[in-house]
Amino acid sequence: MVGNASRVSEEDYTEIPILFAQLGTIIVVFPIAHYIGSKIGIFPYFFEPKEKKENEEL
């Protein structure tokens, strides 16, 4: 009698931890990269900096 564990490949067990690692990396790296890009001027700001808002009002 053989259970399901012997029929499932090892790759099926490692897919979920790899998926969580990739999602975690995206969640951490994307905001940092976007912040740096917005400071350089490549991307628009998610939130306008306070200094920029104060200068526009004057």
CSV table of C-alpha atoms in Angstrom, one decimal:
chain,number,residue,atom,x,y,z
A,1,MET,CA,0.0,0.0,0.0
A,2,VAL,CA,1.5,3.3,-1.1
A,3,GLY,CA,0.4,6.8,0.1
A,4,ASN,CA,0.2,9.9,-2.0
A,5,ALA,CA,3.6,11.2,-0.7
A,6,SER,CA,5.6,8.7,-2.8
A,7,ARG,CA,3.7,9.7,-6.0
A,8,VAL,CA,4.2,13.5,-5.6
A,9,SER,CA,7.5,14.9,-6.9
A,10,GLU,CA,9.8,16.9,-4.7
A,11,GLU,CA,9.2,20.0,-6.9
A,12,ASP,CA,5.6,20.1,-5.8
A,13,TYR,CA,6.7,20.5,-2.2
A,14,THR,CA,9.2,23.3,-2.9
A,15,GLU,CA,6.9,25.4,-5.2
A,16,ILE,CA,4.9,27.1,-2.4
A,17,PRO,CA,8.0,28.2,-0.3
A,18,ILE,CA,9.6,29.6,-3.4
A,19,LEU,CA,6.4,31.4,-4.3
A,20,PHE,CA,6.3,33.0,-0.9
A,21,ALA,CA,9.9,34.0,-1.1
A,22,GLN,CA,9.3,35.6,-4.5
A,23,LEU,CA,6.2,37.5,-3.2
A,24,GLY,CA,8.1,38.7,-0.2
A,25,THR,CA,11.0,39.9,-2.3
A,26,ILE,CA,8.6,41.9,-4.6
A,27,ILE,CA,6.8,43.4,-1.6
A,28,VAL,CA,10.1,44.6,-0.1
A,29,VAL,CA,12.0,45.6,-3.3
A,30,PHE,CA,9.3,47.3,-5.4
A,31,PRO,CA,8.6,50.2,-2.9
A,32,ILE,CA,12.3,50.7,-2.4
A,33,ALA,CA,13.1,50.8,-6.1
A,34,HIS,CA,10.1,53.0,-6.8
A,35,TYR,CA,11.1,55.5,-4.0
A,36,ILE,CA,14.6,55.7,-5.5
A,37,GLY,CA,13.2,56.1,-9.0
A,38,SER,CA,10.9,58.9,-7.9
A,39,LYS,CA,13.7,60.7,-6.2
A,40,ILE,CA,15.7,60.6,-9.4
A,41,GLY,CA,12.7,61.6,-11.5
A,42,ILE,CA,12.1,58.3,-13.4
A,43,PHE,CA,8.7,57.5,-11.7
A,44,PRO,CA,5.9,59.8,-10.4
A,45,TYR,CA,5.5,60.0,-6.6
A,46,PHE,CA,3.0,57.7,-4.8
A,47,PHE,CA,2.8,60.5,-2.2
A,48,GLU,CA,4.0,64.0,-2.8
A,49,PRO,CA,6.8,65.0,-0.3
A,50,LYS,CA,5.9,67.7,2.2
A,51,GLU,CA,8.7,70.0,0.9
A,52,LYS,CA,7.4,69.9,-2.6
A,53,LYS,CA,3.8,70.6,-1.5
A,54,GLU,CA,5.0,73.6,0.6
A,55,ASN,CA,7.0,75.1,-2.3
A,56,GLU,CA,4.0,74.8,-4.7
A,57,GLU,CA,1.7,76.7,-2.3
A,58,LEU,CA,4.1,79.7,-2.0
